[in-house]
Coordinates of C-alpha atoms and ligand atoms in Angstrom, one line a residue:
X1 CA 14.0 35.3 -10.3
X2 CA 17.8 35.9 -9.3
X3 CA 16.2 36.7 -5.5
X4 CA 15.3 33.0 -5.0
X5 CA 18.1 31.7 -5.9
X6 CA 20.2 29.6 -3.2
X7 CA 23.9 29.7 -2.7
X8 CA 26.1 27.5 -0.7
X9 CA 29.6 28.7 -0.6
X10 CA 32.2 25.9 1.6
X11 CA 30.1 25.3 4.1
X12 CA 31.3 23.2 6.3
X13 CA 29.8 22.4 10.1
X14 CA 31.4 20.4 13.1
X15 CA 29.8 18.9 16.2
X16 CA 30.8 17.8 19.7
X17 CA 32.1 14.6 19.5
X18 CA 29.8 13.0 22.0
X19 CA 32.1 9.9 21.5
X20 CA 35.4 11.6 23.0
X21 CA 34.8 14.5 24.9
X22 CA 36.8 17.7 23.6
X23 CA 37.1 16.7 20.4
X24 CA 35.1 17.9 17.2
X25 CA 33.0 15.6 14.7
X26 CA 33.2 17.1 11.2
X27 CA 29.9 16.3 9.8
X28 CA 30.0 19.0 7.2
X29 CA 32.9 19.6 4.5
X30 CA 33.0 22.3 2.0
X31 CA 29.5 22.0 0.7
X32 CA 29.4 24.3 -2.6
X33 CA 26.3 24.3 -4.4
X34 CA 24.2 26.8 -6.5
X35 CA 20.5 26.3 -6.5
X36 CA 18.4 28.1 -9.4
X37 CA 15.5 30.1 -8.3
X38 CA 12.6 27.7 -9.2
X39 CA 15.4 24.8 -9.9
X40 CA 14.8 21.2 -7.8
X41 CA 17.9 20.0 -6.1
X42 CA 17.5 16.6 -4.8
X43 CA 20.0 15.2 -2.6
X44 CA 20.7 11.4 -1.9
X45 CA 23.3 9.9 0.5
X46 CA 23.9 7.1 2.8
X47 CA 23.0 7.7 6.2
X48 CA 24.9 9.8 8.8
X49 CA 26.3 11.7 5.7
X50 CA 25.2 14.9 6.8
X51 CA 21.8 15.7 4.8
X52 CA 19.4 17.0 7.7
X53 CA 22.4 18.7 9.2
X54 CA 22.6 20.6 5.8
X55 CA 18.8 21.2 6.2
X56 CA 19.2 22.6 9.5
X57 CA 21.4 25.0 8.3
X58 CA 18.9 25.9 5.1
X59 CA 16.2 26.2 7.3
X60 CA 18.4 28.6 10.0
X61 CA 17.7 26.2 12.7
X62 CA 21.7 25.9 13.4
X63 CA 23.9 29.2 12.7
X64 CA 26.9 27.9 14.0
X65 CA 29.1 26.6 10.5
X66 CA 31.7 27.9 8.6
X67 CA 31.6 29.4 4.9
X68 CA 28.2 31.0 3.7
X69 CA 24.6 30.7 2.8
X70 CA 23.3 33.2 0.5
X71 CA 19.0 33.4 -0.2
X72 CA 19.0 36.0 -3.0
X73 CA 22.6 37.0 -2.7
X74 CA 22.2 38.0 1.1
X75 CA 23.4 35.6 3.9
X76 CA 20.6 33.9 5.7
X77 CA 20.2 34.8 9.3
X78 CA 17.9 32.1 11.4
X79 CA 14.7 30.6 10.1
X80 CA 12.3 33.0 7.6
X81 CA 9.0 33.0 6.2
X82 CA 10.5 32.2 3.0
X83 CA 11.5 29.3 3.8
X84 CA 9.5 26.0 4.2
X85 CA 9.9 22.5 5.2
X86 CA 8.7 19.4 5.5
X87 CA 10.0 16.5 7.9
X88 CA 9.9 12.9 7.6
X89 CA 7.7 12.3 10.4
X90 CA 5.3 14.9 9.9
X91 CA 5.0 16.4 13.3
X92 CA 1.2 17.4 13.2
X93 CA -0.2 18.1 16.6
X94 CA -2.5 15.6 17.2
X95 CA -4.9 17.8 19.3
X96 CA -5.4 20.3 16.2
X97 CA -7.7 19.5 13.2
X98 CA -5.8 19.5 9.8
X99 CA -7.1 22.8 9.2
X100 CA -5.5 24.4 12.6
X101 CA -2.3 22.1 11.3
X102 CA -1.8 23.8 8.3
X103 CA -2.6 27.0 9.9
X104 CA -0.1 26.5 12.5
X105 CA 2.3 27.1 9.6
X106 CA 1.2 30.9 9.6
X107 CA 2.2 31.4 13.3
X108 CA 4.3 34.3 12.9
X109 CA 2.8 35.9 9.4
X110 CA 2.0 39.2 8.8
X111 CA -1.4 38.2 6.8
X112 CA -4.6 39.3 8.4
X113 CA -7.0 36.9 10.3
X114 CA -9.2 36.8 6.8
X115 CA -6.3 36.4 4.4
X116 CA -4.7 33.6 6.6
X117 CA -8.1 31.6 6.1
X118 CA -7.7 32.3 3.0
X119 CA -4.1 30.9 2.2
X120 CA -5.5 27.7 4.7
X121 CA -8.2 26.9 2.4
X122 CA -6.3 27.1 -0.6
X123 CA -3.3 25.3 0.3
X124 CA -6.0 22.3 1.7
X125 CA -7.7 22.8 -2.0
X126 CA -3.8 22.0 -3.3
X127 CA -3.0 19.0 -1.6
X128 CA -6.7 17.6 -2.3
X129 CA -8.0 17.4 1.4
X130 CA -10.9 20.0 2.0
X131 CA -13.3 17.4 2.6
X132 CA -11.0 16.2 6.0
X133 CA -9.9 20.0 7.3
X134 CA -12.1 19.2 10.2
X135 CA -10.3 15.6 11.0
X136 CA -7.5 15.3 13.6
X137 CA -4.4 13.8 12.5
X138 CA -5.5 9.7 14.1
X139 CA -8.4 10.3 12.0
X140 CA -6.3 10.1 8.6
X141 CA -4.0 8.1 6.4
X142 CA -0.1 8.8 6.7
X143 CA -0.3 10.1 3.3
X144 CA -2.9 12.4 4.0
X145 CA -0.7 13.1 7.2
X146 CA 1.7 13.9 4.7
X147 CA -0.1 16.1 2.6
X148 CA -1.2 18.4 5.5
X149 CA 2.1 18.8 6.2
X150 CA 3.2 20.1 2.5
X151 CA 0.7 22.0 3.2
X152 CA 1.7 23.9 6.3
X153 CA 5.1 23.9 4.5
X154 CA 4.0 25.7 1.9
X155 CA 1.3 27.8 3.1
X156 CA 3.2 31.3 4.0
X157 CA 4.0 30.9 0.2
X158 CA 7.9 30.4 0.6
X159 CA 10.4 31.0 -2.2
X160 CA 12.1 27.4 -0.9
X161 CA 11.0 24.7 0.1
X162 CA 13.1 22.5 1.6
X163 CA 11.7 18.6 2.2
X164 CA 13.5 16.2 4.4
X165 CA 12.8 12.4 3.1
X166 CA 8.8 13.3 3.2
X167 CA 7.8 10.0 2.3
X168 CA 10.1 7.8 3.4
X169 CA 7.5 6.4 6.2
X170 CA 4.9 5.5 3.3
X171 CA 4.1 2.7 1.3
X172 CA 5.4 2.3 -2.4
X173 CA 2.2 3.3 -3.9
X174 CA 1.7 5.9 -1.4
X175 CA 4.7 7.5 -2.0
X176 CA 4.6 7.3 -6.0
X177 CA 1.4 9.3 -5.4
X178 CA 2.7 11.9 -3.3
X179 CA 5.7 11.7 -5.8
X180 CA 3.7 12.8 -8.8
X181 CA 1.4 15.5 -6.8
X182 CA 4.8 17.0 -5.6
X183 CA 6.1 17.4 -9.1
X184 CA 2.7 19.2 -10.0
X185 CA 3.0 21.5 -7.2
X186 CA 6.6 22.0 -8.4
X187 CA 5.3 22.5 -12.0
X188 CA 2.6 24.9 -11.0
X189 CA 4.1 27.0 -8.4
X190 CA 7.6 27.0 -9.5
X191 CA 9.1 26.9 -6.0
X192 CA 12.7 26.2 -5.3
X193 CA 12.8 23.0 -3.8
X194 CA 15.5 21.2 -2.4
X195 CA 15.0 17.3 -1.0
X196 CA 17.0 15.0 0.7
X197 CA 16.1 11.5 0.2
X198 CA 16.9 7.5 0.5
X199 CA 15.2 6.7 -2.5
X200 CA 17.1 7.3 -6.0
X201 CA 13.9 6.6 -8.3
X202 CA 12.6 9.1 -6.3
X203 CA 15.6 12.1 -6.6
X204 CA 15.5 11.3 -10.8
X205 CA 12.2 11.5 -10.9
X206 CA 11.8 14.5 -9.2
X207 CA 15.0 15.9 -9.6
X208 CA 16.3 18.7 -12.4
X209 CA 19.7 18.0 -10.3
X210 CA 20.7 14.9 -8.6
X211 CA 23.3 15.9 -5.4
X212 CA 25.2 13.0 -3.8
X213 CA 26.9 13.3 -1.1
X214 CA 29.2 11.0 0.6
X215 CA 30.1 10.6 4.7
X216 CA 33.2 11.2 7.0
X217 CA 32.8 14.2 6.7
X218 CA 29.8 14.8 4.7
X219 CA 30.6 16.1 1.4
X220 CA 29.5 16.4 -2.5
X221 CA 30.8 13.2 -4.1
X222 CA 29.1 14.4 -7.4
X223 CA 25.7 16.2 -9.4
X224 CA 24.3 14.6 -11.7
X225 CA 21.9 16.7 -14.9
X226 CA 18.4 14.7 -14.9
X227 CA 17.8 16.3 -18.4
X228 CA 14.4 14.3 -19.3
X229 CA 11.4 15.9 -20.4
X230 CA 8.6 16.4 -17.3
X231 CA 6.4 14.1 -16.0
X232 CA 9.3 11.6 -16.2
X233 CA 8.6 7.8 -17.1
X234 CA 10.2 5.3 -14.6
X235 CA 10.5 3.0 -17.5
X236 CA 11.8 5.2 -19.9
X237 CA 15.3 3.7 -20.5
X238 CA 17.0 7.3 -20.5
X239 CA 15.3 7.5 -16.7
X240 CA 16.5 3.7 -15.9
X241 CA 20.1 4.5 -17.1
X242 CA 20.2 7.3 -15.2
X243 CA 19.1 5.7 -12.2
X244 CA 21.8 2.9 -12.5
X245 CA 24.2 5.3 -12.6
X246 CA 23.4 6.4 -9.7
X247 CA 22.6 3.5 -7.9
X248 CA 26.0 2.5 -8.7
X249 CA 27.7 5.1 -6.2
X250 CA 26.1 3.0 -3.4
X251 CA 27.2 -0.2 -4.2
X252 CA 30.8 -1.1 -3.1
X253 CA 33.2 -2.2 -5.8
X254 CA 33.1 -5.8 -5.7
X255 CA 29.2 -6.1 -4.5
X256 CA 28.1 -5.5 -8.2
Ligands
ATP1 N1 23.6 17.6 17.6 C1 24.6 16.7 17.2 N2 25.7 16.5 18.0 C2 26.6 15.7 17.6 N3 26.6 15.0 16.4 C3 25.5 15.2 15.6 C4 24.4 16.0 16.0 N4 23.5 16.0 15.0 C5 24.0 15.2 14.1 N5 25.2 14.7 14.4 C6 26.0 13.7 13.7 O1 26.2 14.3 12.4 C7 26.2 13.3 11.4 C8 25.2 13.6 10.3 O2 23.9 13.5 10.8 P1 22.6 13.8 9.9 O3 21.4 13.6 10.8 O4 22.8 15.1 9.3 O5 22.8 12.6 8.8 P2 21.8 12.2 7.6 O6 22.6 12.2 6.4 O7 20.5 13.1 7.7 O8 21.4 10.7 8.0 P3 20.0 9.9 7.8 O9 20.0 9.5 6.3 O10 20.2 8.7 8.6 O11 18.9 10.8 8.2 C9 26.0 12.0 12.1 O12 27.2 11.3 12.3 C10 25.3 12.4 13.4 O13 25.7 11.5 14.4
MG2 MG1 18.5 12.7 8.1

């Protein structure tokens, strides 16, 4: 399971400040983190603190930063078919049917015409939607939405997938839903998944590790153990404590 595992060692990343010509924006700072194969690393933190920038460089989509990022103990060179993600907005094509969406995911895999319908139809089967693979993206619910595109995330079976506030468009019970279907795809396929989020109920609930970061520049402020039993209970008082905890690192002394 060591191949899976994920390792950031000081990474740190700076932009051009678009603010003051010439000058550098350091939105990065020394990231170190070890990810588990199979672990789930969420990661909360106010915005502008760095979180899709970090994603960016997960996913390969940005290779210029310092320090390193190791998949299985070998330093990751652009994006991979190993690696999966899922955006906030969900970028479907609307002109595609949710089957073609999902399949879009398979764009550049080796699988054979047959086997890629294949992996479609199952990966609809685990997100619950085989009944709308014909429908176009207008034609369903921004959960569903949502779903196809965990789907296409995880449908060239990746080793990590990495999620970037997926339901932070949806409605509360909405996202509860998708909440609890993530953690059984979590459970069943045992997929290293790393999430960056708003919403702390949601990082404890889904989280083995908590990550939060803090801005200017970006860096860890502190990880936090979630060490409750899975499925987690909101209003267990273990899980509520835990939560307060973390809420507190958002609220300014003196706002309490
Ligand atoms: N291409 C870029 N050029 C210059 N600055 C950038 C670029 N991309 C991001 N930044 C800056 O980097 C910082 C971090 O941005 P990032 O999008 O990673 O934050 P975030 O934590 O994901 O925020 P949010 O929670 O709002 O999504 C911000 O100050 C942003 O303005
Ligand atoms: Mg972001």
């Amino acid at each position: 399971m060591q191949s899976n595992s994920l390792v950031l060692d000081r990474v740190s990343k700076q932009f051009d400040n678009p603010q003051r010509p010439g000058e550098t924006l350091r939105v990065l700072d020394n990231i170190r983190l070890d990810v588990r194969a199979g672990e789930f690393v969420s990661i909360v933190g106010a915005s502008g603190c760095g979180k899709s920038t970090l994603l960016r460089l997960l996913l390969g989509l940005d290779q210029a930063f310092d320090g390193q990022i190791l998949l299985g103990g070998k330093p990751i060179r652009g994006t991979g078919l190993e690696r999966g993600i899922v955006f906030q907005d969900h970028r479907l094509f609307p002109w595609l049917t949710v089957r073609e969406n999902i399949a879009v995911g398979l764009k550049n895999s080796p699988l054979s015409a047959r086997e890629k319908t294949e992996a479609v139809r199952e990966h609809l089967a685990l997100v619950g939607l085989e009944a709308f693979a014909d429908a176009y993206p207008q034609q369903i619910s921004g959960g569903m939405a949502q779903r196809v595109a965990i789907a296409r995330g995880l449908v060239n079976r990746p080793s990590v997938l990495l999620l970037d506030e997926p339901f932070g468009a949806l409605d509360a019970l909405t996202r509860t839903r998708l909440q609890n279907e993530l953690q059984g795809i979590w459970a069943r396929e045992r997929i290293t998944m790393v999430l960056v989020t708003h919403d702390v109920d949601e990082a404890v609930f889904l989280g083995d590790r908590v990550v939060v970061m803090q801005p200017n520049p970006g860096r860890i402020r502190r990880v936090l153990d979630v060490d409750l039993p899975r499925p987690r209970n909101r209003s267990d008082s273990a899980f509520i404590t835990l939560r307060d905890d973390l809420l507190s690192d958002f609220i300014a002394p003196g706002q309490a």
